[in-house]
CSV table of C-alpha atoms in Angstrom, one decimal:
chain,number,residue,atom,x,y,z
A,1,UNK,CA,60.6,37.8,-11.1
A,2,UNK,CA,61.0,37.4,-15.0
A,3,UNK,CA,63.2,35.3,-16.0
A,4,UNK,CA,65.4,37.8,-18.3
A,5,UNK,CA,65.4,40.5,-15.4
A,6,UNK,CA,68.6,38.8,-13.1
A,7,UNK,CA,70.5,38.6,-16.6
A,8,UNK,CA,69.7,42.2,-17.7
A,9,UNK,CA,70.5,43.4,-14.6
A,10,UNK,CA,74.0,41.7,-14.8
A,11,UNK,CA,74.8,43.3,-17.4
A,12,UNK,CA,73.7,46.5,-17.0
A,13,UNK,CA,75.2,47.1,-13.7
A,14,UNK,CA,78.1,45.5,-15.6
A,15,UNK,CA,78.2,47.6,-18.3
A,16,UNK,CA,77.5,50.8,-16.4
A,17,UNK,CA,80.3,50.6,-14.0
A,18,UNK,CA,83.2,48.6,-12.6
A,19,UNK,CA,81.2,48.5,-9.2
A,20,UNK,CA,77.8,47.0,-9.2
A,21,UNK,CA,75.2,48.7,-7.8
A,22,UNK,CA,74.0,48.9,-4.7
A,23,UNK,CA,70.4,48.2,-6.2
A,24,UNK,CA,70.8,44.9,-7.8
A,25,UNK,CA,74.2,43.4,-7.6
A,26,UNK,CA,75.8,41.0,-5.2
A,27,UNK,CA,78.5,41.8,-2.5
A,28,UNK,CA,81.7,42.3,-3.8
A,29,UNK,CA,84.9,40.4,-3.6
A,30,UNK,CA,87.2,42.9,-1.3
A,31,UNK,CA,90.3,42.0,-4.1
A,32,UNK,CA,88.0,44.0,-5.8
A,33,UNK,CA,87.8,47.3,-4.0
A,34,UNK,CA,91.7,46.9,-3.1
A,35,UNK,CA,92.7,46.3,-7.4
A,36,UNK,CA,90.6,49.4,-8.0
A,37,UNK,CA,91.6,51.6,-5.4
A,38,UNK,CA,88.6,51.8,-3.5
A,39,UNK,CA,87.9,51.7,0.7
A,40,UNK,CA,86.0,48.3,1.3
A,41,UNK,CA,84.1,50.4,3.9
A,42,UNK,CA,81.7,51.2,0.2
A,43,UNK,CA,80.7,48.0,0.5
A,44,UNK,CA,79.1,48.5,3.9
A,45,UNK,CA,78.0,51.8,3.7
A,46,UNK,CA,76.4,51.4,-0.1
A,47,UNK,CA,74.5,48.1,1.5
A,48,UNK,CA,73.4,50.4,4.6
A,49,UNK,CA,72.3,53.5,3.2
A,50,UNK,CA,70.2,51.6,0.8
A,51,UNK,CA,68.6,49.8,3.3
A,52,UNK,CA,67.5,53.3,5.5
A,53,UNK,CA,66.2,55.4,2.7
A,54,UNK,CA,62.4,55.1,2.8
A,55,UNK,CA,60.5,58.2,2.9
A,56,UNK,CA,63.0,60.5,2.3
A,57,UNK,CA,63.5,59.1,-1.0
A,58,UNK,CA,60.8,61.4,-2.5
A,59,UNK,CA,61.5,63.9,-1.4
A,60,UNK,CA,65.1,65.2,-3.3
A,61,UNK,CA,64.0,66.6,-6.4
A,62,UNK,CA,66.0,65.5,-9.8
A,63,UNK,CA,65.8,68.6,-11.9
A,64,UNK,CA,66.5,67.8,-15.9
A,65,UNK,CA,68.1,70.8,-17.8
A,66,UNK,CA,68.5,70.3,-21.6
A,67,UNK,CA,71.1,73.3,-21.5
A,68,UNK,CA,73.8,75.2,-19.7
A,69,UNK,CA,72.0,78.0,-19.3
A,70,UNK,CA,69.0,75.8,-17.7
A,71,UNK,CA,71.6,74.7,-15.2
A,72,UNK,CA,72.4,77.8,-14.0
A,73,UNK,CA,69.3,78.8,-13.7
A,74,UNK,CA,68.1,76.0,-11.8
A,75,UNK,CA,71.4,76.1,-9.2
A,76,UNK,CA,70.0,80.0,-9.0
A,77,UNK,CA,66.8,78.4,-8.1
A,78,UNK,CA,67.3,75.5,-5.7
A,79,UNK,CA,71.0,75.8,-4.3
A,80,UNK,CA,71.2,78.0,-1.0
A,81,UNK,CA,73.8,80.0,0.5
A,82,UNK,CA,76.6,77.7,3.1
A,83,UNK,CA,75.5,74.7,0.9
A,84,UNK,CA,77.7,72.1,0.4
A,85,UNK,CA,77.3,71.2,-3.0
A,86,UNK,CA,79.5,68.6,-5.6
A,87,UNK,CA,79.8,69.2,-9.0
A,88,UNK,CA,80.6,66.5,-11.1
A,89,UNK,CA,81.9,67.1,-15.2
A,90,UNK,CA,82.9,70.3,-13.4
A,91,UNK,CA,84.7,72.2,-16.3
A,92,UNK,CA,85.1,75.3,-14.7
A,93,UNK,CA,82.9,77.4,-16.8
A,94,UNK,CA,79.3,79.1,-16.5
A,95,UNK,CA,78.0,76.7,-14.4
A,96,UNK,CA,80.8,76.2,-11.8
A,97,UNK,CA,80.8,79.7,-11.1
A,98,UNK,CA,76.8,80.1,-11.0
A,99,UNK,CA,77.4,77.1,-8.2
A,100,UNK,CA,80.5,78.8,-6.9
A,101,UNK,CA,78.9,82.3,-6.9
A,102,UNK,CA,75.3,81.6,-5.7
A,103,UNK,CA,77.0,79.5,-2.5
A,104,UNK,CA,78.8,81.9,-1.5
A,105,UNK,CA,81.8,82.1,0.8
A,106,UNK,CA,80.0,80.1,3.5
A,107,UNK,CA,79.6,77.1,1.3
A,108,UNK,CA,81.6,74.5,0.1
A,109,UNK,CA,81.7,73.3,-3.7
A,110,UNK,CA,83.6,69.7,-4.6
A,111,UNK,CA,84.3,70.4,-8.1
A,112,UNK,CA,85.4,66.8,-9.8
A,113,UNK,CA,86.2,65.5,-13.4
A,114,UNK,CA,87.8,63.4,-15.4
A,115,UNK,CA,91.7,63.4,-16.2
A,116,UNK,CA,91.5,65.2,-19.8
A,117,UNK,CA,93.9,66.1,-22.7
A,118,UNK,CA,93.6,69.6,-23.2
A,119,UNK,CA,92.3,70.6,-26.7
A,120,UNK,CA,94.7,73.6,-28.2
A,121,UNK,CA,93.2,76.8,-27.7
A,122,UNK,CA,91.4,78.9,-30.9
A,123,UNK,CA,90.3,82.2,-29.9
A,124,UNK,CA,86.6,82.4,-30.7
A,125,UNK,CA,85.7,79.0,-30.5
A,126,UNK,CA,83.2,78.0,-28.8
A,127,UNK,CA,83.7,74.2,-27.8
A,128,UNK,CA,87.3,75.0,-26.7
A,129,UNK,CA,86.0,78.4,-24.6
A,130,UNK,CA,83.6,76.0,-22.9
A,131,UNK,CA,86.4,73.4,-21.6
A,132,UNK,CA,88.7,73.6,-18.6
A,133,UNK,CA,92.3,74.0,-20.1
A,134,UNK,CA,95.4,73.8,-17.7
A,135,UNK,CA,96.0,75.1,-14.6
A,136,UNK,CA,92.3,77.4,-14.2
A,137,UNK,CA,91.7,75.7,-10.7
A,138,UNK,CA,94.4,77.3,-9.6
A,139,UNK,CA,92.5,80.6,-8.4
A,140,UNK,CA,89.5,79.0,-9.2
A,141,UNK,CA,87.3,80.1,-5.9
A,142,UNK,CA,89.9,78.8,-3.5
A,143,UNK,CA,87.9,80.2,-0.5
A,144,UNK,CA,84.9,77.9,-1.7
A,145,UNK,CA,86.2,75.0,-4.2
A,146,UNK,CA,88.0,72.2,-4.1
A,147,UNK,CA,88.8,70.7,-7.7
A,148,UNK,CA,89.7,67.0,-7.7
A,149,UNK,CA,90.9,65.2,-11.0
A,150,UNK,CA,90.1,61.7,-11.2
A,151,UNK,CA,91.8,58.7,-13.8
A,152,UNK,CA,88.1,57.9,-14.8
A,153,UNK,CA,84.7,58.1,-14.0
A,154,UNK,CA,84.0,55.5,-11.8
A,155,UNK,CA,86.2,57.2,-9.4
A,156,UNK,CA,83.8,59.9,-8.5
A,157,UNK,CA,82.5,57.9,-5.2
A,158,UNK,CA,86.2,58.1,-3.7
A,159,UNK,CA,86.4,62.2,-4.8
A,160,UNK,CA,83.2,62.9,-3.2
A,161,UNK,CA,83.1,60.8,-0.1
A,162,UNK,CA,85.9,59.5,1.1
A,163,UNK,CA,89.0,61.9,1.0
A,164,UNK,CA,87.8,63.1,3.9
A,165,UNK,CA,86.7,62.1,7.3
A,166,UNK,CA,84.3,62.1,8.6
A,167,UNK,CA,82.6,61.6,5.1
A,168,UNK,CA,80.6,64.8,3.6
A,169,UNK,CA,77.1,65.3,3.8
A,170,UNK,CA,76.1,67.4,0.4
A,171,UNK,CA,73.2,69.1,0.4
A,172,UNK,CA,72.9,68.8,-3.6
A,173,UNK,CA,74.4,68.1,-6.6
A,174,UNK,CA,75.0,68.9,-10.0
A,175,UNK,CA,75.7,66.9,-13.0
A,176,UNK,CA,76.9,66.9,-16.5
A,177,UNK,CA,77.4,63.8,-18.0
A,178,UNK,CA,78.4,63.9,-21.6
A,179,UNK,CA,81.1,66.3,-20.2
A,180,UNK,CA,82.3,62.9,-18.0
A,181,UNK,CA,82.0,60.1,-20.3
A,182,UNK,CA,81.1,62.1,-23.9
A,183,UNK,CA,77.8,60.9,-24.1
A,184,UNK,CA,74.2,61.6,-22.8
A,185,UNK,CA,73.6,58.1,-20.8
A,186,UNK,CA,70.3,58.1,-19.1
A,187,UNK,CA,70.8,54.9,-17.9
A,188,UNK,CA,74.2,55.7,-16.3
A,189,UNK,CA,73.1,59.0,-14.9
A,190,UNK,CA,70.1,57.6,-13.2
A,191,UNK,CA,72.1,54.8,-11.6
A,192,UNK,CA,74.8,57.5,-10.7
A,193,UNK,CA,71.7,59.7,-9.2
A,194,UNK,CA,71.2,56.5,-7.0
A,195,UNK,CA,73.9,55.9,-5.7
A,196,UNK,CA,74.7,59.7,-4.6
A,197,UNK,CA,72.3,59.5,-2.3
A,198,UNK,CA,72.6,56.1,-1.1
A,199,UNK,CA,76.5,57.4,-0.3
A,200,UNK,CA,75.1,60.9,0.9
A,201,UNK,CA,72.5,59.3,3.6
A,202,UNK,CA,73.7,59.1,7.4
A,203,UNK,CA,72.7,56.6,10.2
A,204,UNK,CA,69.5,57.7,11.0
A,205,UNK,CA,66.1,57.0,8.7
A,206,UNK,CA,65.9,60.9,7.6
A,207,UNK,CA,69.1,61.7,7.9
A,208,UNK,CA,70.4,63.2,3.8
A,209,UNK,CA,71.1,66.6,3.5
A,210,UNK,CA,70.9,66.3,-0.1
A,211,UNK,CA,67.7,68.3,-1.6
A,212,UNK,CA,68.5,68.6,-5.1
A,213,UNK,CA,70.4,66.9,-7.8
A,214,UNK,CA,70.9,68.9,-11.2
A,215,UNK,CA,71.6,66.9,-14.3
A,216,UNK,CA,72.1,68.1,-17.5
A,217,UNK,CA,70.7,65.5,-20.0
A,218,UNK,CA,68.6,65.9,-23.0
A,219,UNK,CA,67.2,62.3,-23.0
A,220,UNK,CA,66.6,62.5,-19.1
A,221,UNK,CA,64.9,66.0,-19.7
A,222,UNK,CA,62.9,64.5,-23.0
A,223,UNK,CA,61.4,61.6,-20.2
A,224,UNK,CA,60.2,63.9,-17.0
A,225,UNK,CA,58.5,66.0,-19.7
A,226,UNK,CA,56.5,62.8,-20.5
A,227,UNK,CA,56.5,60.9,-17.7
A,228,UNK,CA,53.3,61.4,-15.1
A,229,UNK,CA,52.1,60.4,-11.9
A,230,UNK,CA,49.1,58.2,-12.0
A,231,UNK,CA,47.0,59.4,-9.2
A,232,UNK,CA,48.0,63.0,-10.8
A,233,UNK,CA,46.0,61.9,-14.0
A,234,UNK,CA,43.1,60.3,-12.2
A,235,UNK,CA,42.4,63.4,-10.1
A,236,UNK,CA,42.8,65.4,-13.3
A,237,UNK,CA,45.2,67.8,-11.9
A,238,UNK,CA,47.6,66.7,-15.1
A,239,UNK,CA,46.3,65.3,-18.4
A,240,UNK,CA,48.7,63.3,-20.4
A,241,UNK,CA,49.7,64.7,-24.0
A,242,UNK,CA,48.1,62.7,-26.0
A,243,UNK,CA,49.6,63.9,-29.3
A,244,UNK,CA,52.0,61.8,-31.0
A,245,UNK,CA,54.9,63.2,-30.9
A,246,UNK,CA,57.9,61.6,-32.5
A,247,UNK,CA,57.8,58.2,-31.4
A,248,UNK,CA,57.7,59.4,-27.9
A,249,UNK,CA,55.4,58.0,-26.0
A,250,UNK,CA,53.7,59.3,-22.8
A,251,UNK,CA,54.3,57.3,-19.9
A,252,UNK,CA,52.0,56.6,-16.4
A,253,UNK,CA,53.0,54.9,-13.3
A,254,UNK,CA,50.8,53.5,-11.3
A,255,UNK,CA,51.3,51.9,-8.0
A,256,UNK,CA,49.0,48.6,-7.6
A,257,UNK,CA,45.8,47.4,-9.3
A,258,UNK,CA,43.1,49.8,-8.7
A,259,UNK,CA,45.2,52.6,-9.1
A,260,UNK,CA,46.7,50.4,-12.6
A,261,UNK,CA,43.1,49.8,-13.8
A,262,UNK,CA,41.3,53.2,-12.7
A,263,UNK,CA,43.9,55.6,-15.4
A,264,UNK,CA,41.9,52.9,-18.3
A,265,UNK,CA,39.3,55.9,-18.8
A,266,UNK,CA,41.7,58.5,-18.9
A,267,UNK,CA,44.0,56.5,-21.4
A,268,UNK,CA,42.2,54.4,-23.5
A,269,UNK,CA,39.5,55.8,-26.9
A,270,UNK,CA,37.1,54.3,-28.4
A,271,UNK,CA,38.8,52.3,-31.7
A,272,UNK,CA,42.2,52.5,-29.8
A,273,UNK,CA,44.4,49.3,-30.5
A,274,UNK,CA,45.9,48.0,-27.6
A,275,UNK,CA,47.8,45.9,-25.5
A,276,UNK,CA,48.3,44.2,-22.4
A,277,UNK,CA,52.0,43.2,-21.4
A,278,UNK,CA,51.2,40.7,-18.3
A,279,UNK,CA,47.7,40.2,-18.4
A,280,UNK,CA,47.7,36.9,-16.4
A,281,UNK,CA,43.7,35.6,-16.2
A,282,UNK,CA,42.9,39.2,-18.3
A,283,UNK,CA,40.7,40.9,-16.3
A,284,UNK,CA,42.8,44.2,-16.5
A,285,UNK,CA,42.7,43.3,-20.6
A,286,UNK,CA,38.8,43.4,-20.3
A,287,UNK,CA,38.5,46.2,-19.0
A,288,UNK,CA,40.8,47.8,-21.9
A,289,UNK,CA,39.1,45.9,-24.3
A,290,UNK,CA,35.8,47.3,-23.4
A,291,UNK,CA,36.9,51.2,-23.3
A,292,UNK,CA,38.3,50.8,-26.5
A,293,UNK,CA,35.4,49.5,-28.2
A,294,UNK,CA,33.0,52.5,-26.3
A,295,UNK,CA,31.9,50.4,-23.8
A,296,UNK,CA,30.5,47.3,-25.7
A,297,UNK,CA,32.9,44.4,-25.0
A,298,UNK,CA,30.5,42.0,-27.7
A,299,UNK,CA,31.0,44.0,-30.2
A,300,UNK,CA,32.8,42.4,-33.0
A,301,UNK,CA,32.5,44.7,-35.4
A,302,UNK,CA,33.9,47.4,-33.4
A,303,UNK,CA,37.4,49.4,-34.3
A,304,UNK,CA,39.2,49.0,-31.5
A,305,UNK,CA,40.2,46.1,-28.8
A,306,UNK,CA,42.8,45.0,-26.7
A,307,UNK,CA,45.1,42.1,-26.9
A,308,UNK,CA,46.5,40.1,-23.5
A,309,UNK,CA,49.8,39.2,-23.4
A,310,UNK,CA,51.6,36.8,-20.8
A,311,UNK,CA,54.8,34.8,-20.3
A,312,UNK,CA,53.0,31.6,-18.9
A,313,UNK,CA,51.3,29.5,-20.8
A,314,UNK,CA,49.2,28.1,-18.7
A,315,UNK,CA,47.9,31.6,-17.6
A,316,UNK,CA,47.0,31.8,-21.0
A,317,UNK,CA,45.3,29.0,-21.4
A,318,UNK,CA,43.1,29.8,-18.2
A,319,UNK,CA,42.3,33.7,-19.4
A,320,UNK,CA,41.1,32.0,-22.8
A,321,UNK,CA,38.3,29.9,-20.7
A,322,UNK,CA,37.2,32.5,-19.0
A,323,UNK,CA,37.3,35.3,-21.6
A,324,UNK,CA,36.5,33.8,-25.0
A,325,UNK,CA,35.1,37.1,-27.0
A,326,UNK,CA,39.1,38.7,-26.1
A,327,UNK,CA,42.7,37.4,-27.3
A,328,UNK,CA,45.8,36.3,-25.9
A,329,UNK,CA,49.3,35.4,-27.1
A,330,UNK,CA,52.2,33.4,-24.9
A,331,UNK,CA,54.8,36.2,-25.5
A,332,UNK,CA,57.7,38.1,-23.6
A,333,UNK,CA,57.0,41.7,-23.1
A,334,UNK,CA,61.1,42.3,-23.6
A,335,UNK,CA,60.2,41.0,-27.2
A,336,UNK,CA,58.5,43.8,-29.0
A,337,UNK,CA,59.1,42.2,-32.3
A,338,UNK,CA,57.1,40.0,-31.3
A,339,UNK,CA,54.2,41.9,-29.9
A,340,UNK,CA,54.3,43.9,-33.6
A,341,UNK,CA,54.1,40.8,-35.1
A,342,UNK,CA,50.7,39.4,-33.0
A,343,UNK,CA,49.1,43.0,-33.8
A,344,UNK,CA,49.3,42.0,-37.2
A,345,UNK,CA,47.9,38.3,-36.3
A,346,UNK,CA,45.2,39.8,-34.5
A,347,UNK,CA,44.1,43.8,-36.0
A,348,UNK,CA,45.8,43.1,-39.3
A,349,UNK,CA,42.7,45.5,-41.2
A,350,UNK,CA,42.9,47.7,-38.4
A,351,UNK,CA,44.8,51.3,-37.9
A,352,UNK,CA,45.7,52.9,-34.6
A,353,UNK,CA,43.9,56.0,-34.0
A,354,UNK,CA,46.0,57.7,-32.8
A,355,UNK,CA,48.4,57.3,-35.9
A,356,UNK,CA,48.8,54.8,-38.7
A,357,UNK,CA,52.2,54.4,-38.1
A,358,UNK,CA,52.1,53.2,-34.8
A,359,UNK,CA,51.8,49.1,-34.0
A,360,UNK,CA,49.5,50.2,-30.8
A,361,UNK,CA,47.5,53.2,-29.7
A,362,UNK,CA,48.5,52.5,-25.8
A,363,UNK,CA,50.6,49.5,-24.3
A,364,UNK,CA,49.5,48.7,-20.5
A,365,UNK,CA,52.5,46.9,-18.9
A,366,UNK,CA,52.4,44.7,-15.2
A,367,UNK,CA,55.3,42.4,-15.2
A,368,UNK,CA,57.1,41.1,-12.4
A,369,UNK,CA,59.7,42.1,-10.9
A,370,UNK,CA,59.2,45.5,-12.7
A,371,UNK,CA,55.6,46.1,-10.4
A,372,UNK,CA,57.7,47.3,-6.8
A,373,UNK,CA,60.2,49.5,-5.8
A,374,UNK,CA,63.4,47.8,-7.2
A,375,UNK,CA,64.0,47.5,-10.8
A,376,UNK,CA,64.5,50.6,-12.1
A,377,UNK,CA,66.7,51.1,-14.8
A,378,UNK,CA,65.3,47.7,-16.2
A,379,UNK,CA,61.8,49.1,-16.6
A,380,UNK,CA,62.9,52.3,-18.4
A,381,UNK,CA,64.8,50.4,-20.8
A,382,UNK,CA,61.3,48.6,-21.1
A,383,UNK,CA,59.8,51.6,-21.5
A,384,UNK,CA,62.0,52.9,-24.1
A,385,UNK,CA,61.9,49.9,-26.2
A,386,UNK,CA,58.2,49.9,-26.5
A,387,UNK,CA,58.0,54.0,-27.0
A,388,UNK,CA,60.8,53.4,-29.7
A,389,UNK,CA,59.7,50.5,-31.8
A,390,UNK,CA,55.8,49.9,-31.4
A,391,UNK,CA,55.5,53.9,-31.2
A,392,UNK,CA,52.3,54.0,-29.0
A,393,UNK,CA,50.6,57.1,-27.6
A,394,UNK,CA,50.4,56.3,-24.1
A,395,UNK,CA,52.4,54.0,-22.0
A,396,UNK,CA,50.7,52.9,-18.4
A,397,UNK,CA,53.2,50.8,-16.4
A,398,UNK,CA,52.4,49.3,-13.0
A,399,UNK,CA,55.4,50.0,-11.1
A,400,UNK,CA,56.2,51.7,-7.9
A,401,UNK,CA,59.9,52.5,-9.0
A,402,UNK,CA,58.4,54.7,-12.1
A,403,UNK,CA,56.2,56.1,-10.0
A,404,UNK,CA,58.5,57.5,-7.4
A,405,UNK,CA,60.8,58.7,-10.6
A,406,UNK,CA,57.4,60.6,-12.1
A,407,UNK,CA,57.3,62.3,-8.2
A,408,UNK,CA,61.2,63.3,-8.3
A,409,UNK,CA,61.9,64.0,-11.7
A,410,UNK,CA,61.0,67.2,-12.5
A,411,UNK,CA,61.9,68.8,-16.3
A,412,UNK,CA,63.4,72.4,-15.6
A,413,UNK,CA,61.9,73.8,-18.8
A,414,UNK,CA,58.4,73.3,-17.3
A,415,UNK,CA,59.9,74.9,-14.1
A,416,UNK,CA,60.5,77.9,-15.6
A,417,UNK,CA,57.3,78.3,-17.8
A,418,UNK,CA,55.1,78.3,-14.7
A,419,UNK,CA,57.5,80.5,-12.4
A,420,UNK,CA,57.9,83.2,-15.9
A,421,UNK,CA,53.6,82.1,-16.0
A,422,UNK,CA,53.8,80.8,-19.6
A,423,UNK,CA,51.3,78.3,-20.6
């Protein structure tokens, strides 16, 4: 594993909630769970539930709505009548009753936020006319809802799953979270996502009710419109957008070497400027380095080329023997001031094709750790680092946890374009 990953993991999980995550953390102290007011059975049955998911995993869809009115569209779409469905930011409003509504009187909605001041009412306004205010659950669907207030967010496990034995089995849920903690946190809401249906799985290997889970996040939204499946670009059922687009980069996960080195002709241009983060020996980097100069890997004079970049030093030193016509740099991929600063060392004459702004053209990334089915939020924060500062047009990660996320997470705006048949 790289060394920064354990430390970056600690504090994410430590930043993103009292309660580590399942995913990455260590067990918990059970002073712990009693100080916060928690059953120590989570420990067992986080620990558990993680270790049965396996192919039901891609299988619950994550649907990212930029809007309330996508939201309600979407729990139109994939909620059922009799499901059991939880609702978390819950403010009582379009998208509660959509839930409330499209459920029906068979079903069973857990409606939960946050303990709130309420904001003094202006008639006409529309923040205030789009916030719960005292007292509306009340007669808020009592035939179908339960509303449970909690002191903060990282409360939401006890609301959902165990005030009530034997614990409930949802069959989706829906999620607002700049309504919970007043911002849109990717990183949080993923990890949230996560968890759910860690808690949500039963005893046997296929046993999760859950099929859907509705978020409403811009930035999650902004990433499954970009994000792609690798075998889905090598088939050519998908092609990634290759315009530039505002810094945002597309993204490709790719699930072991072949798969990682056959998207190279789908990705890389001739005079592209790119990069290899975790080359090792650089045969991946050859390969790059080739497509990008049309096929002739001698060719000095040519635009483009690729640049290998590992951690070890010693790898380095063996990848310059045996490919002396390419380039390498002893460098952390976590560092992307310093991969800006080798393209400078290495292409400083040279623009990126795809725009002269950009440090590279497309970044391929295999670094351990990042490459299997753990590691998750750790490689998107990769990801966003290297879409935000180098700016390059493609992204190709090898990474079975971005993979599975390019399979799951679906952006609802797409959704709707092919269901209405827009192009």
């Amino acid at each position: 594993m790289h060394p920064r990953l354990n430390k970056i993991a600690y504090h994410i999980a430590y930043l993103l909630c009292p309660i580590p995550l399942y995913a990455f953390s260590p067990p918990i102290r059970p002073s712990v769970y009693r100080q916060i007011g928690l059953p120590l059975t989570l420990r067992y049955a986080t620990h558990d539930a993680a270790q049965s998911i396996k192919q039901k995993r891609g299988d619950i869809k994550w649907i990212a709505c930029s809007s309330t009115l996508e939201v309600n569209r979407a729990i139109e779409k994939y909620v059922q009548e009799g499901d059991v469905v939880a609702e978390l930011g819950s403010q009582l409003r379009d998208s509660s009753v959509t839930l409330c509504e499209t459920i029906g009187p068979n079903g069973k909605a857990m409606l939960v936020d946050i303990e709130r001041k309420f904001p003094k009412e202006k008639e006409g306004q529309k923040r205030t006319n789009n916030m719960r205010t005292y007292g509306n659950e009340k007669d808020f669907y009592t035939d179908r809802a339960t509303f449970v207030e909690t002191k903060g967010f990282e409360f939401w496990r006890e609301a959902l799953f165990f005030r009530e034995t034997p614990k409930p089995k949802y069959n989706g849920l829906v999620v607002d979270m700049s309504s919970v903690v007043g911002n849109d946190l990717d990183l949080t809401c993923i990890s949230l996502v996560k968890e759910f249906i860690a808690l949500n799985h039963g005893s046997g290997e296929n046993d999760n009710h859950c099929r859907v889970v509705i978020v409403k996040s811009g930035s999650l939204h902004n990433l499954a419109r970009r994000l792609y499946h690798a075998q889905r670009i090598i088939s050519g059922a998908q092609s990634p957008e290759h315009q530039h687009n505002g810094g945002h980069s597309s993204i490709i996960g790719a699930v072991g070497v072949k798969q990682y080195r056959e998207t190279i002709p789908f990705v890389v241009r001739k005079g592209d400027i790119c990069v290899e983060v975790g080359c090792h020996l650089g045969t991946t980097t050859t390969l790059i380095d080739k497509a990008a100069n049309g096929g002739d890997e001698n060719n000095s004079e040519a635009s483009g080329g690729c640049l290998g970049v590992d951690i070890g030093s010693h790898i380095i030193k063996s990848a310059r023997k045996k490919y002396t016509h390419l380039s390498f740099e002893v460098g952390d991929g976590f560092k992307t001031g310093e991969l800006a600063r080798m393209k400078e060392k290495h292409f400083r004459n040279k623009s990126c094709s795809s725009n002269k702004d950009s440090t590279y053209d497309v970044v391929y990334v295999d670094i351990g750790g990042l490459s299997g089915s753990d590691g998750l939020l750790e490689a998107i924060s990769l990801l966003a680092s290297i879409s935000n500062s180098l700016e390059p047009r493609c992204i190709v990660i090898k990474s079975m946890c971005i993979r599975r996320l390019s399979s799951c997470l679906v952006p609802f705006s797409k959704v709707w374009q092919e269901e209405k048949g827009f192009s």
